[in-house]
């Protein structure tokens, strides 16, 4: 029966006899494990950012935009036609069970003024459902209500960028700002969302009741968009198709006519980016794993050299009664110890490297416990796989020939 503590102690002393060679061998495994951990952490951070953008889009977001993509050969879009109305929004809300929330939308760019400060931003006229559709909570104050929409109330909710530009450190709640020529009372501040995936500042906005925007700012009676939430993520596409069929019927479009509206699917773009980031992460892990194979080959070379150098030692051990299994386990133990030390060092270097990369790129790095455990297990597997042949070779040496070896 093999005494494990004695075996490990023997392996440790054997490796310490050639410190430089052992350190260089361990270095190959360390670099491989560290590379895998860093790549996994970077991949998870990038994927988390893309998924955050997906969540920022809204709650199972269905976006219906006025204007078709190509009407009579001319590309149009939001603000291009008068095809969407409040009646269309009401019909979608009432007749499509796959859609749970609907908000009309009227938007544009406008100058806002408070005291001696001014800022050019985007306004958006919506209903209270908008905040649920877009998953956009209120940070300060309270959002406007349906009564405010019915009364075309002169109130607004501002984004954090607008607050910082107009008010600085001053509390904006209850203050009156001028939006174009219209004075509006600030009743709430939105929670910050940051930059969108396309690079525009989502917090640079003012939200007002849609009736206020239509009657007092824009002066029209049609909508730029209808923003909806489907009942679940799985039916977003089906809800969009049902909305399209309903609108075609309401707008009396013949089969050969193009839509005078457009169902936008920004989630498809972000989902594609999520899949691309996952594929890239897998590719990078595969590339980083090559260094582990190289490190394993290094362990095999070192152990073969060690067997050759210690041929007489092996002969003496066999002569005094050491079994083939004991000889094999001795050299296999040395190989596993090399890979295990390299794996442990690689985990520490990988965690530290991920932390510094996250700080440098300002990414919220998230360590994967599974990746760390898998890296350690893989390093031990490398030691066993690449150490088995040298260990077997040592155990099969003829003791008489080994004792004669010079």
mmCIF file of C-alpha atoms in Angstrom:
data_model
loop_
_atom_site.group_PDB
_atom_site.id
_atom_site.type_symbol
_atom_site.label_atom_id
_atom_site.label_comp_id
_atom_site.label_asym_id
_atom_site.label_seq_id
_atom_site.Cartn_x
_atom_site.Cartn_y
_atom_site.Cartn_z
ATOM 1 C CA UNK A 1 0.000 0.000 0.000
ATOM 2 C CA UNK A 2 1.371 3.434 -0.965
ATOM 3 C CA UNK A 3 1.879 5.997 1.824
ATOM 4 C CA UNK A 4 0.464 9.194 0.285
ATOM 5 C CA UNK A 5 2.203 11.736 2.598
ATOM 6 C CA UNK A 6 5.552 10.008 2.018
ATOM 7 C CA UNK A 7 4.906 9.948 -1.705
ATOM 8 C CA UNK A 8 4.099 13.690 -1.798
ATOM 9 C CA UNK A 9 7.123 14.524 0.358
ATOM 10 C CA UNK A 10 9.379 12.498 -1.919
ATOM 11 C CA UNK A 11 7.925 14.219 -4.994
ATOM 12 C CA UNK A 12 8.419 17.632 -3.406
ATOM 13 C CA UNK A 13 12.073 16.993 -2.531
ATOM 14 C CA UNK A 14 12.757 15.633 -6.008
ATOM 15 C CA UNK A 15 11.347 18.799 -7.620
ATOM 16 C CA UNK A 16 13.236 21.088 -5.225
ATOM 17 C CA UNK A 17 16.534 19.502 -6.276
ATOM 18 C CA UNK A 18 16.082 21.221 -9.666
ATOM 19 C CA UNK A 19 14.416 24.482 -8.664
ATOM 20 C CA UNK A 20 14.962 26.448 -11.882
ATOM 21 C CA UNK A 21 13.770 23.616 -14.104
ATOM 22 C CA UNK A 22 10.703 23.093 -11.923
ATOM 23 C CA UNK A 23 9.852 26.820 -11.907
ATOM 24 C CA UNK A 24 10.132 27.071 -15.702
ATOM 25 C CA UNK A 25 7.930 23.994 -16.093
ATOM 26 C CA UNK A 26 5.329 25.374 -13.677
ATOM 27 C CA UNK A 27 5.368 28.688 -15.565
ATOM 28 C CA UNK A 28 3.851 27.099 -18.669
ATOM 29 C CA UNK A 29 0.851 25.785 -16.720
ATOM 30 C CA UNK A 30 0.531 29.062 -14.796
ATOM 31 C CA UNK A 31 0.307 31.117 -17.993
ATOM 32 C CA UNK A 32 -2.249 28.748 -19.503
ATOM 33 C CA UNK A 33 -4.543 28.703 -16.455
ATOM 34 C CA UNK A 34 -4.257 32.491 -15.978
ATOM 35 C CA UNK A 35 -5.081 33.068 -19.646
ATOM 36 C CA UNK A 36 -8.196 30.885 -19.440
ATOM 37 C CA UNK A 37 -9.463 32.619 -16.290
ATOM 38 C CA UNK A 38 -8.845 36.123 -17.725
ATOM 39 C CA UNK A 39 -10.535 35.242 -21.006
ATOM 40 C CA UNK A 40 -13.582 33.800 -19.212
ATOM 41 C CA UNK A 41 -13.843 36.879 -16.959
ATOM 42 C CA UNK A 42 -13.519 39.296 -19.892
ATOM 43 C CA UNK A 43 -16.046 37.307 -21.920
ATOM 44 C CA UNK A 44 -18.566 37.315 -19.050
ATOM 45 C CA UNK A 45 -18.082 41.056 -18.516
ATOM 46 C CA UNK A 46 -18.655 41.833 -22.196
ATOM 47 C CA UNK A 47 -21.683 39.552 -22.330
ATOM 48 C CA UNK A 48 -23.098 41.139 -19.162
ATOM 49 C CA UNK A 49 -22.843 44.585 -20.750
ATOM 50 C CA UNK A 50 -24.670 43.446 -23.885
ATOM 51 C CA UNK A 51 -27.363 41.726 -21.813
ATOM 52 C CA UNK A 52 -27.772 44.907 -19.754
ATOM 53 C CA UNK A 53 -28.428 46.772 -22.998
ATOM 54 C CA UNK A 54 -31.028 44.133 -23.842
ATOM 55 C CA UNK A 55 -32.752 44.720 -20.494
ATOM 56 C CA UNK A 56 -32.576 48.478 -21.033
ATOM 57 C CA UNK A 57 -34.561 48.143 -24.247
ATOM 58 C CA UNK A 58 -37.704 47.441 -22.288
ATOM 59 C CA UNK A 59 -40.076 44.810 -20.996
ATOM 60 C CA UNK A 60 -40.547 42.396 -23.946
ATOM 61 C CA UNK A 61 -40.348 45.451 -26.169
ATOM 62 C CA UNK A 62 -42.516 45.758 -29.297
ATOM 63 C CA UNK A 63 -41.737 48.988 -31.160
ATOM 64 C CA UNK A 64 -44.131 50.186 -33.874
ATOM 65 C CA UNK A 65 -42.768 53.146 -35.829
ATOM 66 C CA UNK A 66 -44.732 55.445 -38.131
ATOM 67 C CA UNK A 67 -43.705 55.205 -41.780
ATOM 68 C CA UNK A 68 -42.648 52.157 -43.772
ATOM 69 C CA UNK A 69 -39.080 51.256 -44.548
ATOM 70 C CA UNK A 70 -39.636 51.852 -48.270
ATOM 71 C CA UNK A 71 -42.845 53.579 -49.398
ATOM 72 C CA UNK A 72 -43.034 54.061 -53.187
ATOM 73 C CA UNK A 73 -39.279 53.624 -53.397
ATOM 74 C CA UNK A 74 -38.607 56.335 -50.789
ATOM 75 C CA UNK A 75 -37.249 55.287 -47.399
ATOM 76 C CA UNK A 76 -39.223 56.861 -44.575
ATOM 77 C CA UNK A 77 -39.360 56.379 -40.850
ATOM 78 C CA UNK A 78 -40.401 58.067 -37.649
ATOM 79 C CA UNK A 79 -41.754 61.589 -38.300
ATOM 80 C CA UNK A 80 -42.057 60.681 -41.988
ATOM 81 C CA UNK A 81 -45.798 60.025 -42.221
ATOM 82 C CA UNK A 82 -49.026 60.573 -40.269
ATOM 83 C CA UNK A 83 -49.998 56.922 -40.343
ATOM 84 C CA UNK A 84 -50.212 56.161 -36.597
ATOM 85 C CA UNK A 85 -52.969 57.592 -34.405
ATOM 86 C CA UNK A 86 -54.195 57.367 -30.834
ATOM 87 C CA UNK A 87 -57.022 55.157 -32.110
ATOM 88 C CA UNK A 88 -54.405 52.698 -33.440
ATOM 89 C CA UNK A 89 -52.749 52.575 -30.017
ATOM 90 C CA UNK A 90 -56.130 51.956 -28.343
ATOM 91 C CA UNK A 91 -56.975 49.189 -30.839
ATOM 92 C CA UNK A 92 -53.664 47.418 -30.192
ATOM 93 C CA UNK A 93 -54.217 47.661 -26.435
ATOM 94 C CA UNK A 94 -57.771 46.309 -26.632
ATOM 95 C CA UNK A 95 -57.584 43.721 -29.426
ATOM 96 C CA UNK A 96 -54.222 41.986 -29.077
ATOM 97 C CA UNK A 97 -54.075 39.767 -25.963
ATOM 98 C CA UNK A 98 -50.341 39.121 -26.481
ATOM 99 C CA UNK A 99 -49.674 42.790 -25.663
ATOM 100 C CA UNK A 100 -50.099 43.862 -22.035
ATOM 101 C CA UNK A 101 -49.043 47.553 -22.096
ATOM 102 C CA UNK A 102 -49.178 50.284 -24.732
ATOM 103 C CA UNK A 103 -47.846 53.817 -24.730
ATOM 104 C CA UNK A 104 -48.304 56.413 -27.490
ATOM 105 C CA UNK A 105 -45.075 58.243 -28.324
ATOM 106 C CA UNK A 106 -44.430 61.705 -29.777
ATOM 107 C CA UNK A 107 -40.843 62.963 -29.744
ATOM 108 C CA UNK A 108 -38.431 65.522 -31.087
ATOM 109 C CA UNK A 109 -35.500 67.794 -30.223
ATOM 110 C CA UNK A 110 -35.979 71.013 -28.285
ATOM 111 C CA UNK A 111 -34.206 73.707 -26.260
ATOM 112 C CA UNK A 112 -34.816 73.739 -22.506
ATOM 113 C CA UNK A 113 -33.982 76.642 -20.190
ATOM 114 C CA UNK A 114 -33.714 77.059 -16.425
ATOM 115 C CA UNK A 115 -32.418 80.330 -15.049
ATOM 116 C CA UNK A 116 -29.236 81.196 -16.935
ATOM 117 C CA UNK A 117 -28.628 77.634 -18.109
ATOM 118 C CA UNK A 118 -29.964 75.990 -21.253
ATOM 119 C CA UNK A 119 -29.613 72.629 -22.902
ATOM 120 C CA UNK A 120 -30.667 71.103 -26.247
ATOM 121 C CA UNK A 121 -32.216 67.706 -25.621
ATOM 122 C CA UNK A 122 -34.852 65.230 -26.777
ATOM 123 C CA UNK A 123 -38.398 65.385 -25.445
ATOM 124 C CA UNK A 124 -40.751 62.426 -25.475
ATOM 125 C CA UNK A 125 -44.529 62.586 -25.024
ATOM 126 C CA UNK A 126 -45.855 59.319 -23.601
ATOM 127 C CA UNK A 127 -48.444 57.795 -21.283
ATOM 128 C CA UNK A 128 -47.642 56.517 -17.758
ATOM 129 C CA UNK A 129 -47.295 52.972 -19.152
ATOM 130 C CA UNK A 130 -44.081 54.092 -20.857
ATOM 131 C CA UNK A 131 -42.081 53.744 -17.636
ATOM 132 C CA UNK A 132 -43.106 50.078 -17.353
ATOM 133 C CA UNK A 133 -42.665 49.356 -21.042
ATOM 134 C CA UNK A 134 -39.115 50.722 -20.964
ATOM 135 C CA UNK A 135 -38.329 49.351 -17.480
ATOM 136 C CA UNK A 136 -37.342 52.825 -16.412
ATOM 137 C CA UNK A 137 -37.899 53.487 -12.685
ATOM 138 C CA UNK A 138 -38.174 56.918 -11.068
ATOM 139 C CA UNK A 139 -35.207 57.947 -8.876
ATOM 140 C CA UNK A 140 -36.758 61.075 -7.329
ATOM 141 C CA UNK A 141 -40.323 62.371 -7.187
ATOM 142 C CA UNK A 142 -43.297 60.664 -8.868
ATOM 143 C CA UNK A 143 -44.263 60.182 -12.511
ATOM 144 C CA UNK A 144 -47.304 61.847 -14.079
ATOM 145 C CA UNK A 145 -50.650 60.024 -14.148
ATOM 146 C CA UNK A 146 -53.471 59.398 -16.621
ATOM 147 C CA UNK A 147 -55.275 62.408 -15.125
ATOM 148 C CA UNK A 148 -52.277 64.531 -16.139
ATOM 149 C CA UNK A 149 -52.528 63.133 -19.663
ATOM 150 C CA UNK A 150 -56.264 63.845 -19.800
ATOM 151 C CA UNK A 151 -55.648 67.420 -18.640
ATOM 152 C CA UNK A 152 -52.568 67.981 -20.876
ATOM 153 C CA UNK A 153 -50.780 68.979 -17.665
ATOM 154 C CA UNK A 154 -47.681 71.177 -17.810
ATOM 155 C CA UNK A 155 -45.424 68.690 -16.004
ATOM 156 C CA UNK A 156 -42.322 66.747 -16.968
ATOM 157 C CA UNK A 157 -39.916 64.032 -15.852
ATOM 158 C CA UNK A 158 -36.243 64.644 -16.637
ATOM 159 C CA UNK A 159 -33.233 62.391 -17.171
ATOM 160 C CA UNK A 160 -30.093 62.701 -15.066
ATOM 161 C CA UNK A 161 -28.103 64.367 -17.868
ATOM 162 C CA UNK A 162 -30.695 67.135 -18.170
ATOM 163 C CA UNK A 163 -30.757 67.499 -14.385
ATOM 164 C CA UNK A 164 -26.956 67.858 -14.237
ATOM 165 C CA UNK A 165 -26.851 70.368 -17.093
ATOM 166 C CA UNK A 166 -29.646 72.615 -15.807
ATOM 167 C CA UNK A 167 -29.568 72.218 -12.044
ATOM 168 C CA UNK A 168 -26.119 70.978 -11.072
ATOM 169 C CA UNK A 169 -26.385 70.033 -7.404
ATOM 170 C CA UNK A 170 -29.739 71.782 -6.898
ATOM 171 C CA UNK A 171 -32.858 69.698 -6.244
ATOM 172 C CA UNK A 172 -34.965 69.948 -9.453
ATOM 173 C CA UNK A 173 -38.254 68.662 -8.009
ATOM 174 C CA UNK A 174 -40.892 71.401 -8.082
ATOM 175 C CA UNK A 175 -38.799 73.753 -10.254
ATOM 176 C CA UNK A 176 -40.224 75.175 -13.493
ATOM 177 C CA UNK A 177 -38.212 74.912 -16.713
ATOM 178 C CA UNK A 178 -39.022 76.336 -20.123
ATOM 179 C CA UNK A 179 -39.307 73.690 -22.853
ATOM 180 C CA UNK A 180 -39.310 75.660 -26.072
ATOM 181 C CA UNK A 181 -41.834 78.346 -25.118
ATOM 182 C CA UNK A 182 -43.793 76.117 -22.706
ATOM 183 C CA UNK A 183 -43.173 76.299 -18.924
ATOM 184 C CA UNK A 184 -43.187 72.822 -17.360
ATOM 185 C CA UNK A 185 -42.926 71.809 -13.725
ATOM 186 C CA UNK A 186 -40.350 69.101 -12.943
ATOM 187 C CA UNK A 187 -42.101 66.401 -10.905
ATOM 188 C CA UNK A 188 -39.568 63.532 -11.121
ATOM 189 C CA UNK A 189 -36.068 62.462 -12.145
ATOM 190 C CA UNK A 190 -35.482 59.178 -13.962
ATOM 191 C CA UNK A 191 -33.014 56.590 -12.744
ATOM 192 C CA UNK A 192 -29.824 56.708 -14.820
ATOM 193 C CA UNK A 193 -29.588 54.241 -17.703
ATOM 194 C CA UNK A 194 -26.285 55.353 -19.221
ATOM 195 C CA UNK A 195 -25.236 54.980 -22.841
ATOM 196 C CA UNK A 196 -27.153 52.841 -25.283
ATOM 197 C CA UNK A 197 -25.477 50.190 -27.421
ATOM 198 C CA UNK A 198 -25.540 52.606 -30.361
ATOM 199 C CA UNK A 199 -23.719 55.247 -28.319
ATOM 200 C CA UNK A 200 -26.365 57.854 -27.455
ATOM 201 C CA UNK A 201 -27.026 59.093 -23.937
ATOM 202 C CA UNK A 202 -30.358 57.657 -22.782
ATOM 203 C CA UNK A 203 -30.435 60.014 -19.781
ATOM 204 C CA UNK A 204 -30.427 63.099 -22.026
ATOM 205 C CA UNK A 205 -34.207 63.296 -22.237
ATOM 206 C CA UNK A 206 -37.388 64.962 -20.966
ATOM 207 C CA UNK A 207 -40.608 62.934 -20.597
ATOM 208 C CA UNK A 208 -43.989 64.709 -20.768
ATOM 209 C CA UNK A 209 -47.635 63.569 -21.098
ATOM 210 C CA UNK A 210 -48.313 62.689 -24.726
ATOM 211 C CA UNK A 211 -51.255 65.096 -24.887
ATOM 212 C CA UNK A 212 -49.013 67.937 -23.741
ATOM 213 C CA UNK A 213 -46.480 67.072 -26.433
ATOM 214 C CA UNK A 214 -49.102 66.766 -29.165
ATOM 215 C CA UNK A 215 -51.134 69.893 -28.338
ATOM 216 C CA UNK A 216 -48.618 72.315 -26.818
ATOM 217 C CA UNK A 217 -45.206 71.378 -28.182
ATOM 218 C CA UNK A 218 -45.550 69.653 -31.535
ATOM 219 C CA UNK A 219 -49.020 70.817 -32.535
ATOM 220 C CA UNK A 220 -50.206 67.678 -34.327
ATOM 221 C CA UNK A 221 -52.689 64.859 -33.814
ATOM 222 C CA UNK A 222 -50.672 61.820 -34.923
ATOM 223 C CA UNK A 223 -48.030 59.627 -33.284
ATOM 224 C CA UNK A 224 -44.402 58.984 -34.117
ATOM 225 C CA UNK A 225 -44.387 55.555 -32.465
ATOM 226 C CA UNK A 226 -46.464 53.124 -30.458
ATOM 227 C CA UNK A 227 -44.409 51.429 -27.736
ATOM 228 C CA UNK A 228 -45.696 48.116 -26.382
ATOM 229 C CA UNK A 229 -44.861 45.299 -23.981
ATOM 230 C CA UNK A 230 -45.631 41.708 -24.905
ATOM 231 C CA UNK A 231 -46.857 39.333 -22.211
ATOM 232 C CA UNK A 232 -43.602 37.323 -22.435
ATOM 233 C CA UNK A 233 -40.297 37.256 -24.288
ATOM 234 C CA UNK A 234 -41.357 34.204 -26.294
ATOM 235 C CA UNK A 235 -44.282 35.994 -27.977
ATOM 236 C CA UNK A 236 -42.582 39.289 -28.894
ATOM 237 C CA UNK A 237 -42.370 38.349 -32.573
ATOM 238 C CA UNK A 238 -45.936 36.990 -32.644
ATOM 239 C CA UNK A 239 -47.244 40.129 -30.928
ATOM 240 C CA UNK A 240 -45.510 42.289 -33.526
ATOM 241 C CA UNK A 241 -47.021 40.239 -36.346
ATOM 242 C CA UNK A 242 -50.516 40.520 -34.860
ATOM 243 C CA UNK A 243 -50.070 44.268 -34.418
ATOM 244 C CA UNK A 244 -48.960 44.555 -38.048
ATOM 245 C CA UNK A 245 -52.009 42.624 -39.265
ATOM 246 C CA UNK A 246 -54.330 44.809 -37.179
ATOM 247 C CA UNK A 247 -52.758 48.047 -38.433
ATOM 248 C CA UNK A 248 -52.901 46.950 -42.070
ATOM 249 C CA UNK A 249 -56.600 46.242 -41.630
ATOM 250 C CA UNK A 250 -57.231 49.573 -39.868
ATOM 251 C CA UNK A 251 -55.275 51.500 -42.529
ATOM 252 C CA UNK A 252 -57.137 49.708 -45.359
ATOM 253 C CA UNK A 253 -53.962 48.532 -47.057
ATOM 254 C CA UNK A 254 -54.386 46.183 -50.009
ATOM 255 C CA UNK A 255 -52.224 43.016 -50.125
ATOM 256 C CA UNK A 256 -49.921 44.490 -52.760
ATOM 257 C CA UNK A 257 -49.368 47.690 -50.769
ATOM 258 C CA UNK A 258 -46.388 48.159 -48.447
ATOM 259 C CA UNK A 259 -46.892 48.831 -44.757
ATOM 260 C CA UNK A 260 -47.168 52.514 -43.788
ATOM 261 C CA UNK A 261 -45.616 51.606 -40.430
ATOM 262 C CA UNK A 262 -42.597 49.610 -39.359
ATOM 263 C CA UNK A 263 -42.191 46.950 -36.640
ATOM 264 C CA UNK A 264 -38.708 47.481 -35.231
ATOM 265 C CA UNK A 265 -36.824 44.608 -33.613
ATOM 266 C CA UNK A 266 -33.779 46.064 -31.822
ATOM 267 C CA UNK A 267 -33.686 42.976 -29.608
ATOM 268 C CA UNK A 268 -32.650 40.883 -32.617
ATOM 269 C CA UNK A 269 -29.511 42.968 -33.043
ATOM 270 C CA UNK A 270 -28.573 42.711 -29.380
ATOM 271 C CA UNK A 271 -29.379 38.991 -29.244
ATOM 272 C CA UNK A 272 -27.055 38.516 -32.217
ATOM 273 C CA UNK A 273 -24.354 40.401 -30.350
ATOM 274 C CA UNK A 274 -24.911 38.221 -27.273
ATOM 275 C CA UNK A 275 -24.470 35.095 -29.384
ATOM 276 C CA UNK A 276 -21.420 36.579 -31.104
ATOM 277 C CA UNK A 277 -19.831 37.412 -27.748
ATOM 278 C CA UNK A 278 -20.453 33.863 -26.513
ATOM 279 C CA UNK A 279 -18.908 32.391 -29.658
ATOM 280 C CA UNK A 280 -15.911 34.706 -29.362
ATOM 281 C CA UNK A 281 -15.465 33.773 -25.693
ATOM 282 C CA UNK A 282 -15.471 30.053 -26.568
ATOM 283 C CA UNK A 283 -12.934 30.690 -29.337
ATOM 284 C CA UNK A 284 -10.660 32.647 -27.005
ATOM 285 C CA UNK A 285 -10.893 29.934 -24.331
ATOM 286 C CA UNK A 286 -9.931 27.339 -26.943
ATOM 287 C CA UNK A 287 -6.931 29.432 -27.981
ATOM 288 C CA UNK A 288 -5.894 30.011 -24.359
ATOM 289 C CA UNK A 289 -6.192 26.274 -23.692
ATOM 290 C CA UNK A 290 -3.477 25.598 -26.265
ATOM 291 C CA UNK A 291 -0.969 27.044 -23.814
ATOM 292 C CA UNK A 292 -2.092 24.392 -21.309
ATOM 293 C CA UNK A 293 -1.280 21.685 -23.825
ATOM 294 C CA UNK A 294 2.111 23.288 -24.427
ATOM 295 C CA UNK A 295 2.671 23.386 -20.656
ATOM 296 C CA UNK A 296 1.708 19.723 -20.435
ATOM 297 C CA UNK A 297 4.237 18.806 -23.115
ATOM 298 C CA UNK A 298 6.817 20.726 -21.082
ATOM 299 C CA UNK A 299 5.959 18.600 -18.036
ATOM 300 C CA UNK A 300 6.370 15.412 -20.089
ATOM 301 C CA UNK A 301 9.778 16.516 -21.379
ATOM 302 C CA UNK A 302 10.986 17.422 -17.871
ATOM 303 C CA UNK A 303 9.755 14.129 -16.408
ATOM 304 C CA UNK A 304 11.444 12.118 -19.194
ATOM 305 C CA UNK A 305 14.701 13.924 -18.462
ATOM 306 C CA UNK A 306 14.170 13.272 -14.762
ATOM 307 C CA UNK A 307 13.660 9.531 -15.388
ATOM 308 C CA UNK A 308 16.878 9.408 -17.404
ATOM 309 C CA UNK A 309 18.865 11.300 -14.756
ATOM 310 C CA UNK A 310 17.555 9.094 -11.931
ATOM 311 C CA UNK A 311 17.876 5.712 -13.628
ATOM 312 C CA UNK A 312 20.335 4.402 -11.001
ATOM 313 C CA UNK A 313 18.077 5.681 -8.203
ATOM 314 C CA UNK A 314 15.177 3.755 -9.724
ATOM 315 C CA UNK A 315 17.325 0.621 -9.943
ATOM 316 C CA UNK A 316 18.284 0.909 -6.266
ATOM 317 C CA UNK A 317 14.650 1.389 -5.193
ATOM 318 C CA UNK A 318 13.521 -1.638 -7.182
ATOM 319 C CA UNK A 319 16.412 -3.687 -5.804
ATOM 320 C CA UNK A 320 15.351 -2.984 -2.206
ATOM 321 C CA UNK A 321 11.757 -3.985 -2.879
ATOM 322 C CA UNK A 322 9.925 -1.035 -4.470
ATOM 323 C CA UNK A 323 7.051 -2.210 -6.650
ATOM 324 C CA UNK A 324 6.271 -1.038 -10.181
ATOM 325 C CA UNK A 325 3.212 0.761 -8.799
ATOM 326 C CA UNK A 326 5.277 2.654 -6.239
ATOM 327 C CA UNK A 327 7.774 3.791 -8.894
ATOM 328 C CA UNK A 328 4.952 4.800 -11.219
ATOM 329 C CA UNK A 329 3.130 6.754 -8.500
ATOM 330 C CA UNK A 330 6.337 8.501 -7.452
ATOM 331 C CA UNK A 331 6.902 10.046 -10.870
ATOM 332 C CA UNK A 332 3.205 10.579 -11.501
ATOM 333 C CA UNK A 333 3.034 12.419 -8.179
ATOM 334 C CA UNK A 334 5.859 14.718 -9.246
ATOM 335 C CA UNK A 335 4.061 15.468 -12.496
ATOM 336 C CA UNK A 336 0.737 16.179 -10.756
ATOM 337 C CA UNK A 337 2.483 18.363 -8.177
ATOM 338 C CA UNK A 338 4.080 20.441 -10.933
ATOM 339 C CA UNK A 339 0.730 20.965 -12.659
ATOM 340 C CA UNK A 340 -1.133 21.592 -9.395
ATOM 341 C CA UNK A 341 1.345 24.246 -8.254
ATOM 342 C CA UNK A 342 1.164 25.805 -11.721
ATOM 343 C CA UNK A 343 -2.639 25.682 -11.639
ATOM 344 C CA UNK A 344 -2.831 27.330 -8.213
ATOM 345 C CA UNK A 345 -0.423 30.073 -9.277
ATOM 346 C CA UNK A 346 -2.382 30.473 -12.522
ATOM 347 C CA UNK A 347 -5.642 30.953 -10.615
ATOM 348 C CA UNK A 348 -4.093 33.692 -8.473
ATOM 349 C CA UNK A 349 -2.495 35.413 -11.480
ATOM 350 C CA UNK A 350 -5.728 35.072 -13.466
ATOM 351 C CA UNK A 351 -7.859 36.629 -10.709
ATOM 352 C CA UNK A 352 -5.395 39.484 -10.254
ATOM 353 C CA UNK A 353 -5.123 40.003 -14.007
ATOM 354 C CA UNK A 354 -8.909 40.056 -14.412
ATOM 355 C CA UNK A 355 -9.183 42.646 -11.648
ATOM 356 C CA UNK A 356 -6.604 44.965 -13.238
ATOM 357 C CA UNK A 357 -8.080 44.539 -16.727
ATOM 358 C CA UNK A 358 -11.523 45.384 -15.333
ATOM 359 C CA UNK A 359 -10.146 48.513 -13.647
ATOM 360 C CA UNK A 360 -8.314 49.588 -16.806
ATOM 361 C CA UNK A 361 -11.353 49.101 -19.076
ATOM 362 C CA UNK A 362 -13.905 50.203 -16.450
ATOM 363 C CA UNK A 363 -15.796 46.931 -16.806
ATOM 364 C CA UNK A 364 -17.631 45.211 -13.919
ATOM 365 C CA UNK A 365 -15.534 42.028 -13.945
ATOM 366 C CA UNK A 366 -17.299 38.967 -12.590
ATOM 367 C CA UNK A 367 -15.206 35.972 -11.606
ATOM 368 C CA UNK A 368 -16.594 32.589 -12.574
ATOM 369 C CA UNK A 369 -16.274 30.084 -9.729
ATOM 370 C CA UNK A 370 -16.915 27.286 -12.217
ATOM 371 C CA UNK A 371 -14.039 28.521 -14.408
ATOM 372 C CA UNK A 372 -11.629 28.555 -11.438
ATOM 373 C CA UNK A 373 -12.595 25.037 -10.343
ATOM 374 C CA UNK A 374 -12.456 23.771 -13.927
ATOM 375 C CA UNK A 375 -9.027 25.353 -14.405
ATOM 376 C CA UNK A 376 -7.609 23.594 -11.318
ATOM 377 C CA UNK A 377 -9.173 20.260 -12.311
ATOM 378 C CA UNK A 378 -7.854 20.669 -15.840
ATOM 379 C CA UNK A 379 -4.342 21.427 -14.576
ATOM 380 C CA UNK A 380 -4.372 18.194 -12.510
ATOM 381 C CA UNK A 381 -5.662 16.300 -15.555
ATOM 382 C CA UNK A 382 -2.808 17.727 -17.625
ATOM 383 C CA UNK A 383 -0.320 16.525 -14.996
ATOM 384 C CA UNK A 384 -1.784 13.012 -14.995
ATOM 385 C CA UNK A 385 -2.100 12.788 -18.783
ATOM 386 C CA UNK A 386 1.365 14.073 -19.645
ATOM 387 C CA UNK A 387 3.051 12.482 -16.627
ATOM 388 C CA UNK A 388 1.746 8.979 -17.143
ATOM 389 C CA UNK A 389 4.119 7.994 -19.957
ATOM 390 C CA UNK A 390 7.327 9.050 -18.122
ATOM 391 C CA UNK A 391 6.036 7.360 -14.934
ATOM 392 C CA UNK A 392 5.266 4.165 -16.825
ATOM 393 C CA UNK A 393 8.660 4.253 -18.488
ATOM 394 C CA UNK A 394 10.325 4.569 -15.070
ATOM 395 C CA UNK A 395 8.318 1.662 -13.619
ATOM 396 C CA UNK A 396 9.255 -0.635 -16.529
ATOM 397 C CA UNK A 397 13.043 -0.167 -16.219
ATOM 398 C CA UNK A 398 15.003 -3.367 -15.760
ATOM 399 C CA UNK A 399 16.621 -3.091 -12.283
ATOM 400 C CA UNK A 400 19.894 -4.742 -13.370
ATOM 401 C CA UNK A 401 20.258 -2.476 -16.389
ATOM 402 C CA UNK A 402 19.274 0.522 -14.255
ATOM 403 C CA UNK A 403 22.011 -0.249 -11.683
ATOM 404 C CA UNK A 404 24.610 -0.496 -14.467
ATOM 405 C CA UNK A 405 23.484 2.836 -15.991
ATOM 406 C CA UNK A 406 26.230 5.509 -15.980
#
